[in-house]
Structures are given as C-alpha cells and as structure tokens.
Short mmCIF file of C-alpha atoms and ligand atoms in Angstrom, two decimals:
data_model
loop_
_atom_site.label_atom_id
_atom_site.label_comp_id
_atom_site.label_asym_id
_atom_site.label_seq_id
_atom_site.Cartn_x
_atom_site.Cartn_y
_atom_site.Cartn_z
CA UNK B 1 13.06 47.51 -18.78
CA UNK B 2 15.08 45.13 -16.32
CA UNK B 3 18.02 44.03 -18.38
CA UNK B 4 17.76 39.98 -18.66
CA UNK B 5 20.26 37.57 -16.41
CA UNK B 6 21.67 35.78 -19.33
CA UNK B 7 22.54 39.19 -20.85
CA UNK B 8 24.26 40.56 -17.97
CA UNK B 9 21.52 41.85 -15.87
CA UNK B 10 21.03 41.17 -12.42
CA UNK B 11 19.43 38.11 -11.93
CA UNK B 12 15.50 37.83 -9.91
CA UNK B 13 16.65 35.61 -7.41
CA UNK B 14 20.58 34.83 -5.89
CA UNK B 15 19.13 30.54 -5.06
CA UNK B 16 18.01 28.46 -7.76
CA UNK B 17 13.98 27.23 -7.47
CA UNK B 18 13.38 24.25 -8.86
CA UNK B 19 10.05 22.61 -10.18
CA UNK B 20 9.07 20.76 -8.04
CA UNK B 21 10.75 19.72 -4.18
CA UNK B 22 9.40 17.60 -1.45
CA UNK B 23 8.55 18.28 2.40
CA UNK B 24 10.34 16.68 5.07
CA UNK B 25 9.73 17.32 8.62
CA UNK B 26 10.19 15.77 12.30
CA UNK B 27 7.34 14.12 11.91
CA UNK B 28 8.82 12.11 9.13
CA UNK B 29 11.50 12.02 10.41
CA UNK B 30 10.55 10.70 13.80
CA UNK B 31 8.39 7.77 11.89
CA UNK B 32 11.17 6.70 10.06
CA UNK B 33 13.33 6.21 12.83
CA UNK B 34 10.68 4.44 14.83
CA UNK B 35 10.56 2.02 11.85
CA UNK B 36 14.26 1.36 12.19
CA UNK B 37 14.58 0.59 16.01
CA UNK B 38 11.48 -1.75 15.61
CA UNK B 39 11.30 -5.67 14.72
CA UNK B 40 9.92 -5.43 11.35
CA UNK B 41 11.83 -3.32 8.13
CA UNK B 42 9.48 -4.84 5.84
CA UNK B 43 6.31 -6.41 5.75
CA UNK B 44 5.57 -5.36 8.67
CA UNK B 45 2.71 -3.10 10.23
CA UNK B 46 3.73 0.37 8.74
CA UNK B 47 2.45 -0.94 5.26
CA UNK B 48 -0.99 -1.99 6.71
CA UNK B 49 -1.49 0.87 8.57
CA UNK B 50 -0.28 2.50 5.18
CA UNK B 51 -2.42 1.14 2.89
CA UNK B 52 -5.66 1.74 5.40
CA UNK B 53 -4.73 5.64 5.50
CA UNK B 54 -5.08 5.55 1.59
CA UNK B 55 -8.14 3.26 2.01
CA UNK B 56 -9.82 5.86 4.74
CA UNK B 57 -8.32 9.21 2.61
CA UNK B 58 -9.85 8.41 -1.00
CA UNK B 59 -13.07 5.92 -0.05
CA UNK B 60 -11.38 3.37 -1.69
CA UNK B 61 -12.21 -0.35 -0.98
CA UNK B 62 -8.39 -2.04 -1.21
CA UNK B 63 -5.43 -0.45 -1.55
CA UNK B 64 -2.09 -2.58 -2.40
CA UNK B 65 0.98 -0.38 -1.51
CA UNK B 66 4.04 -1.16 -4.03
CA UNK B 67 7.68 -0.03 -4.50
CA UNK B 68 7.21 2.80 -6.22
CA UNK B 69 4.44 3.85 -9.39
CA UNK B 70 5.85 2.29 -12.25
CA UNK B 71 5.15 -0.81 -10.24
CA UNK B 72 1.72 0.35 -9.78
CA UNK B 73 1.12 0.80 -13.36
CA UNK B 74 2.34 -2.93 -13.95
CA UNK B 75 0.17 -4.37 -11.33
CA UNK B 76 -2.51 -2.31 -12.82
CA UNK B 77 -1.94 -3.96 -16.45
CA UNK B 78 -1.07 -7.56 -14.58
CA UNK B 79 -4.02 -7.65 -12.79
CA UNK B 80 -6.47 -6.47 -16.04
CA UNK B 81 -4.90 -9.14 -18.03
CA UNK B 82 -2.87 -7.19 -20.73
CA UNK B 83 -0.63 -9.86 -22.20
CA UNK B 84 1.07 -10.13 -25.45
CA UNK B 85 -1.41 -9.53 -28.66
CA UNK B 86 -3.51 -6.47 -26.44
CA UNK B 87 -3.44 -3.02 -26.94
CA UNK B 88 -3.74 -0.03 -24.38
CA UNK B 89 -4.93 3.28 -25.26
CA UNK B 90 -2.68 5.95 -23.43
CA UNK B 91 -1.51 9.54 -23.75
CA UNK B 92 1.71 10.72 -25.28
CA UNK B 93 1.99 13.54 -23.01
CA UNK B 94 2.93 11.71 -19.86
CA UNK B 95 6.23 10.59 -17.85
CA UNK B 96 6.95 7.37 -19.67
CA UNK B 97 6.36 4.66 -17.69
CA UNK B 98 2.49 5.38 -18.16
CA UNK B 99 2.98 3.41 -21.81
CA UNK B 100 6.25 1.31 -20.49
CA UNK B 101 3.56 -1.21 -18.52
CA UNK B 102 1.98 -1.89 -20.85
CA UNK B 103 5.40 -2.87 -22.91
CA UNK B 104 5.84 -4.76 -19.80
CA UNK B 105 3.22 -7.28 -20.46
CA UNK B 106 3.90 -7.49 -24.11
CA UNK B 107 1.30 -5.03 -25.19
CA UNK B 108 1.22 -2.43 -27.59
CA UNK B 109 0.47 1.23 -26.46
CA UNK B 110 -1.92 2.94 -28.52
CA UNK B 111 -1.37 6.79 -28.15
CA UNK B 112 -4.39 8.91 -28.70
CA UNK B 113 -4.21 12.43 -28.97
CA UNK B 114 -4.96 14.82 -26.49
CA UNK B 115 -6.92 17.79 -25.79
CA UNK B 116 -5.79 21.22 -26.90
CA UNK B 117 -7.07 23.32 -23.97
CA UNK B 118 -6.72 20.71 -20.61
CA UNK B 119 -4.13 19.44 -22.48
CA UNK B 120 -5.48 15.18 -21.05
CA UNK B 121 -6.17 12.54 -23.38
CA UNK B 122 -9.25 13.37 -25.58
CA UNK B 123 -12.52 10.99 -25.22
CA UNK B 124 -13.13 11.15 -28.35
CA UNK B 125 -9.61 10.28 -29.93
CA UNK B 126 -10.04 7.11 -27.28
CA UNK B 127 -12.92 6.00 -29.08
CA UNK B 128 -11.38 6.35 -33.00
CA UNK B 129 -8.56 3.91 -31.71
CA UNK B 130 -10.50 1.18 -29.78
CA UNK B 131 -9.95 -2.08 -32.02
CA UNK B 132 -11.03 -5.75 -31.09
CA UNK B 133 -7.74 -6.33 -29.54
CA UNK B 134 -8.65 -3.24 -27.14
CA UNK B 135 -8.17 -4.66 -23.62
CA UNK B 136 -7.38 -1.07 -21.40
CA UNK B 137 -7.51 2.61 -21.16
CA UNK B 138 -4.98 4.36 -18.98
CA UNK B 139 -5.99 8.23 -18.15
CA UNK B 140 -3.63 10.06 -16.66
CA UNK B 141 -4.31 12.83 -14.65
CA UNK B 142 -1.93 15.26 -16.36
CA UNK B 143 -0.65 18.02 -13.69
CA UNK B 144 -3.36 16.65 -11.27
CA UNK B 145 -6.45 17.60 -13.00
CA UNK B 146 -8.81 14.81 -13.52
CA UNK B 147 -9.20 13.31 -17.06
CA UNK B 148 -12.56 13.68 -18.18
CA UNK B 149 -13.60 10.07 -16.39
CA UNK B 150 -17.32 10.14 -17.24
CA UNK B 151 -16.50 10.60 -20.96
CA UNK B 152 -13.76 7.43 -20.88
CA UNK B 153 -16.19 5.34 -18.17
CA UNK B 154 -18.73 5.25 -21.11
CA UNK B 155 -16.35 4.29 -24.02
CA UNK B 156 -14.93 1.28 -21.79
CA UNK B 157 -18.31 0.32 -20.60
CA UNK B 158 -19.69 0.03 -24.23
CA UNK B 159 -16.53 -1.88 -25.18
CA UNK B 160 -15.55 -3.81 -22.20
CA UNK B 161 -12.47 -2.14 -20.91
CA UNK B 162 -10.74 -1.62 -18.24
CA UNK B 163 -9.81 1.63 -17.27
CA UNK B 164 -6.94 2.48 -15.19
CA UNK B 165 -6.63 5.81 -14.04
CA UNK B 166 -2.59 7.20 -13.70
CA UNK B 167 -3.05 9.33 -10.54
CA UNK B 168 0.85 9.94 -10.22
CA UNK B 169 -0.06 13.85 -10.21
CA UNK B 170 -3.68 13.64 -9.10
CA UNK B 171 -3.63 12.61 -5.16
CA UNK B 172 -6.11 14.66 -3.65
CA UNK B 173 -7.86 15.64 -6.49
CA UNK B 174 -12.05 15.55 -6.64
CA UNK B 175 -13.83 14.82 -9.86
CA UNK B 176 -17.72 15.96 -9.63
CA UNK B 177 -17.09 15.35 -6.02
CA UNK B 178 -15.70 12.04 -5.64
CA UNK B 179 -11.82 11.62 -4.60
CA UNK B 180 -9.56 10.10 -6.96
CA UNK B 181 -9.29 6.61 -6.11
CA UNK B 182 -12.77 6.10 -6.90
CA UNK B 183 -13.42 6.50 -10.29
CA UNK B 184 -11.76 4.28 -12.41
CA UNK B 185 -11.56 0.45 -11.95
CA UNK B 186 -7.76 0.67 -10.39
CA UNK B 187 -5.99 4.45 -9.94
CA UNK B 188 -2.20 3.93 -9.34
CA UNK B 189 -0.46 6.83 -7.33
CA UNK B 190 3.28 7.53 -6.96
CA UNK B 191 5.14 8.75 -3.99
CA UNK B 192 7.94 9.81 -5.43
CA UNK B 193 9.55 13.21 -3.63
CA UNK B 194 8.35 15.54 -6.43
CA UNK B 195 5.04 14.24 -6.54
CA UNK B 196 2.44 15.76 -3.86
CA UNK B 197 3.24 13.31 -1.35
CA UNK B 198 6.00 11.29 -0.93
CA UNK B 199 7.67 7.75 0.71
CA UNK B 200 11.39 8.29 -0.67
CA UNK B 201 10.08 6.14 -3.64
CA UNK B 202 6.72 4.53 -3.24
CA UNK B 203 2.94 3.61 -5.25
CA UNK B 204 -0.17 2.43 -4.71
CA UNK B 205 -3.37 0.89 -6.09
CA UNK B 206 -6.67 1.61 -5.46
CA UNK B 207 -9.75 -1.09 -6.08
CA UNK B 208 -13.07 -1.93 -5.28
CA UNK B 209 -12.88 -4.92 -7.62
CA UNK B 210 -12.24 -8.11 -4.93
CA UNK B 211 -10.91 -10.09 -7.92
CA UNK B 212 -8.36 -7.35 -9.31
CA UNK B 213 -7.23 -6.28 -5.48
CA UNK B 214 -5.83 -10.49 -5.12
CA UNK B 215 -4.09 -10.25 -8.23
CA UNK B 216 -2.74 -7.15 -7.65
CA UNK B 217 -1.58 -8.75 -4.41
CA UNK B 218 -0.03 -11.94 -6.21
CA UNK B 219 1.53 -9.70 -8.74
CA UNK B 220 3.26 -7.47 -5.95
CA UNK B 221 4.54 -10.10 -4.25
CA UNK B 222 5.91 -13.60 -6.77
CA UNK B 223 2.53 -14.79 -7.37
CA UNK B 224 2.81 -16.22 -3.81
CA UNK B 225 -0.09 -16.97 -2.14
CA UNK B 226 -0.50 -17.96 1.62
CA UNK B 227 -4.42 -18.44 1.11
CA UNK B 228 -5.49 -22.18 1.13
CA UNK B 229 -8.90 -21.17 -1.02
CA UNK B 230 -6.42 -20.02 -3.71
CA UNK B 231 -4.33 -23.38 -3.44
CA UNK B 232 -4.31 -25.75 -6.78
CA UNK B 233 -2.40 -28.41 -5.16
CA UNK B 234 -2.32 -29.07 -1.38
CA UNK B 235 -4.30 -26.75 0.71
CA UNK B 236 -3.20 -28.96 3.73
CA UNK B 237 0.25 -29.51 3.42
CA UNK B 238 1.33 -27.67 6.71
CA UNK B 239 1.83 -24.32 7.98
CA UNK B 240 5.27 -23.68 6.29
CA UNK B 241 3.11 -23.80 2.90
CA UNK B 242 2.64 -21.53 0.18
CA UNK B 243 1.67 -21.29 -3.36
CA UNK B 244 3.14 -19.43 -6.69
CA UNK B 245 0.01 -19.29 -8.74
CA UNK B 246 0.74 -16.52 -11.43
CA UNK B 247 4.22 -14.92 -12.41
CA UNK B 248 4.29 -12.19 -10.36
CA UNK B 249 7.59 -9.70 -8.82
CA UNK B 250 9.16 -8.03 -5.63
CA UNK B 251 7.31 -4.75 -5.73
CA UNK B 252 6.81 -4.78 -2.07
CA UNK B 253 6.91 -1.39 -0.38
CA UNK B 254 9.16 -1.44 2.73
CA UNK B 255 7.84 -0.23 6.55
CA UNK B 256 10.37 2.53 6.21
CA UNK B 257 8.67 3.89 3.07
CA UNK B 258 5.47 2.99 4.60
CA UNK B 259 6.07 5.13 7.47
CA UNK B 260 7.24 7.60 5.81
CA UNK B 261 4.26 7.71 3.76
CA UNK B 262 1.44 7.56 6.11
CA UNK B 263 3.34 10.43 8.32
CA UNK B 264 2.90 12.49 4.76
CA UNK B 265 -1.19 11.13 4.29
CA UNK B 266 -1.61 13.38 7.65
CA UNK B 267 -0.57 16.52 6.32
CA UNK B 268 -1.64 16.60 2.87
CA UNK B 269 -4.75 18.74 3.27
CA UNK B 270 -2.12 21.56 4.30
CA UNK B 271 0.12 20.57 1.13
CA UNK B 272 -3.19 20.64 -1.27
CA UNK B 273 -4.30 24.15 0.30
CA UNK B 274 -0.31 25.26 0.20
CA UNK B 275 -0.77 23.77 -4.00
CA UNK B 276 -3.90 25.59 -4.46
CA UNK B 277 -2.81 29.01 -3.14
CA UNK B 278 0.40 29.21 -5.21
CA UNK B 279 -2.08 28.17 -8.64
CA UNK B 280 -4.34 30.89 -7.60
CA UNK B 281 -1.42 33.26 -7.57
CA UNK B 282 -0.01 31.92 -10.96
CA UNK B 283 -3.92 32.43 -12.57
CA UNK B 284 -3.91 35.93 -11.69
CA UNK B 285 -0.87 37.02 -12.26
CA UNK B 286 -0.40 35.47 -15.65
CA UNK B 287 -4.52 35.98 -16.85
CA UNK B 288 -3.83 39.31 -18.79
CA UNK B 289 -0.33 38.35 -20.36
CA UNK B 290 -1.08 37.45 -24.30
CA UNK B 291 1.75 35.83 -24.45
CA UNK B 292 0.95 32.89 -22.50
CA UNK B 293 -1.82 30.35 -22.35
CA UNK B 294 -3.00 28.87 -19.68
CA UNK B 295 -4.24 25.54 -18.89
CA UNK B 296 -7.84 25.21 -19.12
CA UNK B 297 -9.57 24.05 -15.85
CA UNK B 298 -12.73 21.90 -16.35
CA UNK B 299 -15.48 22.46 -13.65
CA UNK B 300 -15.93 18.68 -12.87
CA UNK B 301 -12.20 18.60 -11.57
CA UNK B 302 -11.33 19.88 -8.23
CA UNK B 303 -7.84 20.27 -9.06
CA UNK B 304 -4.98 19.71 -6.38
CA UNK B 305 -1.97 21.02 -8.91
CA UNK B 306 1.21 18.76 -9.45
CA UNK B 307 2.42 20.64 -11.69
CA UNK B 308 1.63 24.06 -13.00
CA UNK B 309 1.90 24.64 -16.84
CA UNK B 310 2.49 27.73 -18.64
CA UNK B 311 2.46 27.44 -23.15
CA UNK B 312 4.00 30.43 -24.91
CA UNK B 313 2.03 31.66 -27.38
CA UNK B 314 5.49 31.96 -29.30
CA UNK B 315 3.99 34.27 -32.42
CA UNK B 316 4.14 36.28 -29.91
CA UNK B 317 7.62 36.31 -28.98
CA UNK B 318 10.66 37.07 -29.96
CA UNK B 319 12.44 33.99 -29.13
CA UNK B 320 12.18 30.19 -28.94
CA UNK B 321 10.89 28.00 -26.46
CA UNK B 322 14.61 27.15 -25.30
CA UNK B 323 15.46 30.65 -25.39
CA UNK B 324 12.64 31.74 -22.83
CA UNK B 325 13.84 28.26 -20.46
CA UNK B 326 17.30 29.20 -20.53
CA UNK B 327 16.43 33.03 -19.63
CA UNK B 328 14.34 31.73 -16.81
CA UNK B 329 17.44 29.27 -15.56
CA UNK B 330 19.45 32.36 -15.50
CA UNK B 331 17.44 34.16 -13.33
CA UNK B 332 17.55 30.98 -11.33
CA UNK B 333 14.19 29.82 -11.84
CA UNK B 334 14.94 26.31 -13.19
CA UNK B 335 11.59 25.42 -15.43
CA UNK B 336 11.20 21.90 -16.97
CA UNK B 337 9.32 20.35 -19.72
CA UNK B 338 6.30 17.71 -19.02
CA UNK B 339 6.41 16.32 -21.09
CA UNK B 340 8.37 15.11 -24.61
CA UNK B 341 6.00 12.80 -26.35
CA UNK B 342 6.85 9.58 -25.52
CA UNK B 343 6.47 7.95 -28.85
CA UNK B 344 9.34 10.31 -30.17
CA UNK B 345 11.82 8.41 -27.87
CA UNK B 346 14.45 6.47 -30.14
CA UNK B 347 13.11 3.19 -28.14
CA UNK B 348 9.36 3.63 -29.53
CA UNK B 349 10.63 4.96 -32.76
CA UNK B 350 12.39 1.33 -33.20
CA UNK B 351 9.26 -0.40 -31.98
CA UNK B 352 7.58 1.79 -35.28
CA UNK B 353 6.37 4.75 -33.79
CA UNK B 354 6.62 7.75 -35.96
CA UNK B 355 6.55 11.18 -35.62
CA UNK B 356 3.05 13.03 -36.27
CA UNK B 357 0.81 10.18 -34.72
CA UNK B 358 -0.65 12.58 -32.22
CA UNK B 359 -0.92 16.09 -34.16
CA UNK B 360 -2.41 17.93 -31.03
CA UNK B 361 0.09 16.73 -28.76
CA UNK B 362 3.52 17.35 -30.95
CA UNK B 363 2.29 21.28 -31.12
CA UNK B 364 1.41 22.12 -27.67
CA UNK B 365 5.33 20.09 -26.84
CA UNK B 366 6.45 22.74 -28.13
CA UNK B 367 5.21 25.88 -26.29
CA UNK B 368 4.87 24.13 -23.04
CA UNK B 369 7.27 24.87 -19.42
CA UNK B 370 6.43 24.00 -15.75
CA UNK B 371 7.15 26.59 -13.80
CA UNK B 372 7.95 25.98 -10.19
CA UNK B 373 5.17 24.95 -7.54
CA UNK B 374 5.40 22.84 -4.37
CA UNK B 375 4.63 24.13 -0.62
CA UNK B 376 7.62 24.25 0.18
CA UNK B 377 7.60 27.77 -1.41
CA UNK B 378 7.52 31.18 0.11
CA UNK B 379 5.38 33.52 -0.74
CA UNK B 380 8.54 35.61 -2.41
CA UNK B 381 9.73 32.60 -4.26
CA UNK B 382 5.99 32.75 -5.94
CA UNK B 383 6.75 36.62 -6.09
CA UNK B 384 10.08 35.52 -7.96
CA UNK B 385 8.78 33.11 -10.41
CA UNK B 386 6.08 35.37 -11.55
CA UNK B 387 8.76 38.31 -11.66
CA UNK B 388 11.12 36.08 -14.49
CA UNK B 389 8.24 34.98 -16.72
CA UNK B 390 7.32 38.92 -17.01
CA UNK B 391 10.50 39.88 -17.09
CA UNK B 392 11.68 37.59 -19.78
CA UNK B 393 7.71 38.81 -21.52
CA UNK B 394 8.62 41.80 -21.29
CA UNK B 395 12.16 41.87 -23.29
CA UNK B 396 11.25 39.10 -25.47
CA UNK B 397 7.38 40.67 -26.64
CA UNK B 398 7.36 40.89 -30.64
C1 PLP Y 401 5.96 9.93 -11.57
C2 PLP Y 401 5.08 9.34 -12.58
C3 PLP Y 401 5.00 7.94 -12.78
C4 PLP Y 401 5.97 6.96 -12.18
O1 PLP Y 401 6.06 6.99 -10.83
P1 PLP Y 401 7.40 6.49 -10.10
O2 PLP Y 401 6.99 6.44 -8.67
O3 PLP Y 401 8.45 7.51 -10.40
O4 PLP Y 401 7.75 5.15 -10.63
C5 PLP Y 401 4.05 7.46 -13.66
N1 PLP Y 401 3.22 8.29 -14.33
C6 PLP Y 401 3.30 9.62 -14.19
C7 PLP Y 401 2.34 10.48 -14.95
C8 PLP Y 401 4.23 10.19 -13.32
O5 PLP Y 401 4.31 11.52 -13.20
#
C-alpha cells in the first residue's frame, strides 16, 4: 500500500489541482483588448451582441445580461414581484446567494429538502411547503444537472408560481431535449471563472415572458426607462428625457465582460465535451469502490457537469470526512465542499433558522467533496485525482 502524503509518503502529484479553474485564451484575450481600444467600455455593442449569442445558444426569447449572477437572481425575484410578506421555496444545498435574493426583496426563503440520490430540491418537499403567501420557486441546477422541471412546472402551475430556474452550474445542459434557458419562466446563469463559462464576473437572464424581460431591464438598469409607451408623465418632453418608473440598480454588465463572454459562448461545445469526458472517467473509475456514492443521473437531464460530487459512504471508513479532504490536499488535490446548508449560517440562524429543517440535506453535508473537474485538465491530472481518492480508499477502508 502507497504510504499517504500527510503521513510522510510521497505525495500523487508535485502542483496543486484545484476544483474548479477557468480557460483563457487569445481569443479572449484578443476580444478584450478590442473592447478597450474602441469608443464604447460599457453599454455599448459587445453586450448586444452578448446577449443575442445567449438568445441564439439556448432558444431563448430575451436575454438581459447583468453584472454578475447574484444580480441575476435579484432581477429574477424583482421582476416576479417578491416583495416583503412573500415566501420563496429554495434549496439549502446551494451557493448562498440562491436564498440571499430573495432576502433582497424582503422575502422569506423557504428551504425544502432535497433529494437523497440527485441530491436537487425534491418536488414533492416543494409542494408540503407551498402556503398562500407562496409567490416563487427557485430550482437550482445543482452541479449542472437539471432539477426535475416537469415535476416543479406542475406544482407552480396548479398554484400560480413563478419558477425561476438557478442555472449558475447548468449552462449547456438539456432537459428531455430542450436547452436550459427554456424551461422555467426566467433561468439566471453566472459567468463567474469557475463556472463553465466565464466574463471575469458576469450573469444573465433568460425569458420568453415580454412583461418579465422589461422589468428585468428596468431593474438592471435604475428603473430608467427611455421608452415613451412606458412614460407616466411626459412622453414628449424632448429627446434628453427619461423615466425612473420602479426602484431598480446598476447591474449593468460592461462591453469588456461582454466580450469576454461571447468569445467564451463560441467554444463551449469543446468545454461541455472536455466536462463530459473527465465525468465519464470519474463514473468508471469510481463505479466499483463501496466506499463512495455517486451522484445519481436522471435520464431526462443531459448533464454538462459543473461540478463533480463524490459522498463517502463513511461506515465504511476509517476516518472522517475532514480527514479524507485533508489527505487529498496533501497529495495536492485540493477538494471543496458544495455545499454547507445555507440555513446553518449564523446570519439565517438569527433570522430563526434552525438546525434540522431539511433532514435529507444536513446528512448527505456531511459525506459530500467535489473533486476537481474543468477542461483545463490533462488527461494525467484526471489520472491523479482518481489515483488520491483510491489511494486515500485504500489506507483508510474499515
Ligand atoms: C455561482 C453561483 C451563484 C452566484 O453567481 P455569481 O456570479 O458568483 O454572483 C448563484 N447560485 C449558484 C448555485 C452558484 O453556483
């Protein structure tokens, strides 16, 4: 048996790997620079051309490019109307901001539990929480695979919700055939550099709804409108005029991002393929180890993989769930955790979360590690990953 790094062995690799890394190229580079020796930094015709990339890539009517996908997710809520007195029904196993919108608006998330094999929110732990004050559902993808959306389409058609999809790891993802972008009444993405795409920092929302793509555009930009059929007052005033209708913010995405991001949109059929190679890899290698579950993939979802998710089966190890992380770091494969539940945090536990709301949720925290996936890899950094987790299996197996 290889003796471990963090006992004195040798370690698998000499470089840290970390979870997740983006791609830059001369491409990007190149677009970026053309931004910068133009006339426009903002505003200008990068985030058009942007936003029709993401229009032509998913099949989606509108899409509203923002500063970055917590934006996204506020627009989202803006535009359905959450406001103080509403609830939203989220997951607790999700980056935080997907339950910080709706805070935003003066809403109360609603965490229902998830599933305890895809490890997405459960349908049917939706429905139990809907209540008359009910005004949203936001599904996140979770590690890119696709929510079950025909399930949570039903429960907000029978109660009149709106249902925003959290796409931050789900970009290029097909559920029974149809991109995401198109399922769910608006899908925000982020563009963030670990996520599968990226525009430095960057989001986006995709509509078909007319009426929720203008207030997503008055609640990117101050509420501002330029559009004399919007105008309360003076439609006629002169050309200098404008309107703030709504409350709205400066979540405008800049040309630079927007160049950035469109150069990206071109090659993301190589990064899905690049993402769907190194999962393949991970299935095989990892489908006869008892030791570790694996996430289960539904058959609707065509799953371009964000993340990549082992859970210890840790009654079958010799050692906790930190233990196994820290012998990965020393063999420099730097795992993380996606994700803590985010009603533990101290800031939800003062708004009155508490602890064992979600039962499903709080177990599988505990076994869970993403281990490192992004093309960017080499085909022996996928050989090294998959060498530490046995190798740590193997000295740590009860
Ligand atoms: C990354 C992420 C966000 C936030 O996106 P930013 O662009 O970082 O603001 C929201 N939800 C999920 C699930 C994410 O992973």
């Amino acid at each position: 048996m290889e003796k471990l790094a963090i006992e004195g062995g040798l370690p698998v690799r000499k470089t840290k790997l970390y979870y997740g890394h983006q791609w830059i190229d001369e491409e990007d580079i190149q677009a970026v620079t053309d931004v910068m020796r133009g006339e426009y930094l903002t505003c200008g015709p990068y985030v058009a051309k942007a936003e029709q990339a993401l229009e032509k890539y998913t099949g989606a009517g509108h899409a509203v490019a923002v500063s970055n996908g917590t934006a996204a997710l506020h627009c989202a809520c803006l535009a359905a109307g959450v406001g103080p007195g509403d609830e939203v029904i989220t997951t607790p196993i999700t980056f935080a901001a997907s339950a910080n919108c709706i805070l935003y608006c003066g809403a109360r998330p609603v965490f229902a539990d998830i599933d305890r094999e895809t490890y997405n929110i459960d349908p049917d732990s939706i429905a139990k929480h809907v209540t008359p004050r009910t005004k949203a559902v936001i599904a996140v993808d979770f590690t890119g695979q696709a929510a079950k959306i025909r399930e949570i389409r039903k429960i907000c058609d029978k109660y009149n919700l709106i249902l925003i999809e959290d796409a931050a790891h789900s970009i290029g993802t097909k559920y029974e055939g149809r991109m995401v972008g198109t399922l769910a009444d608006m899908t925000c993405f982020s563009f963030h550099p670990v996520k599968t795409i990226t525009a430095g920092e960057g989001g986006a929302i995709l509509t078909d709804d007319d009426t929720l793509y203008r207030k997503l555009l008055l609640a990117r930009s101050h509420g501002i409108t330029h559009d004399e059929a919007l105008m309360v007052d003076a439609p006629h005033e002169g050309s200098w005029y404008y309107e703030e209708i709504s409350l709205g913010y400066n979540y405008r995405m800049t040309d630079i991002q927007a160049a950035l991001l469109e150069s990206q949109l071109q090659k993301i059929d190589s990064f899905i393929a690049r993402r769907k190679e190194i999962t393949k890899q991970y299935n095989e290698a990892f489908s006869d180890c008892r030791e570790i579950i694996l996430q289960k993939e539904i058959q609707e979802s065509n799953t371009c993989r964000h993340l990549y998710i082992i859970r210890l089966d840790l009654e079958q190890l010799d050692c906790t769930r930190r233990q196994f992380f820290d012998a990965m770091s020393a063999e420099n494969v730097q795992c993380q955790i996606h994700y803590i539940p985010v009603y533990w945090f101290p800031y939800y536990r003062q708004l009155g979360y508490e602890k064992g709301l979600c039962p499903n949720a709080e177990e599988i925290y505990h076994g869970i590690m993403s281990i490192p996936i992004y093309p960017k890899m080499t085909s022996q950094d996928v050989e090294d990953v998959i060498h530490a987790v046995k190798k740590v299996i193997e000295n740590k197996r009860r």
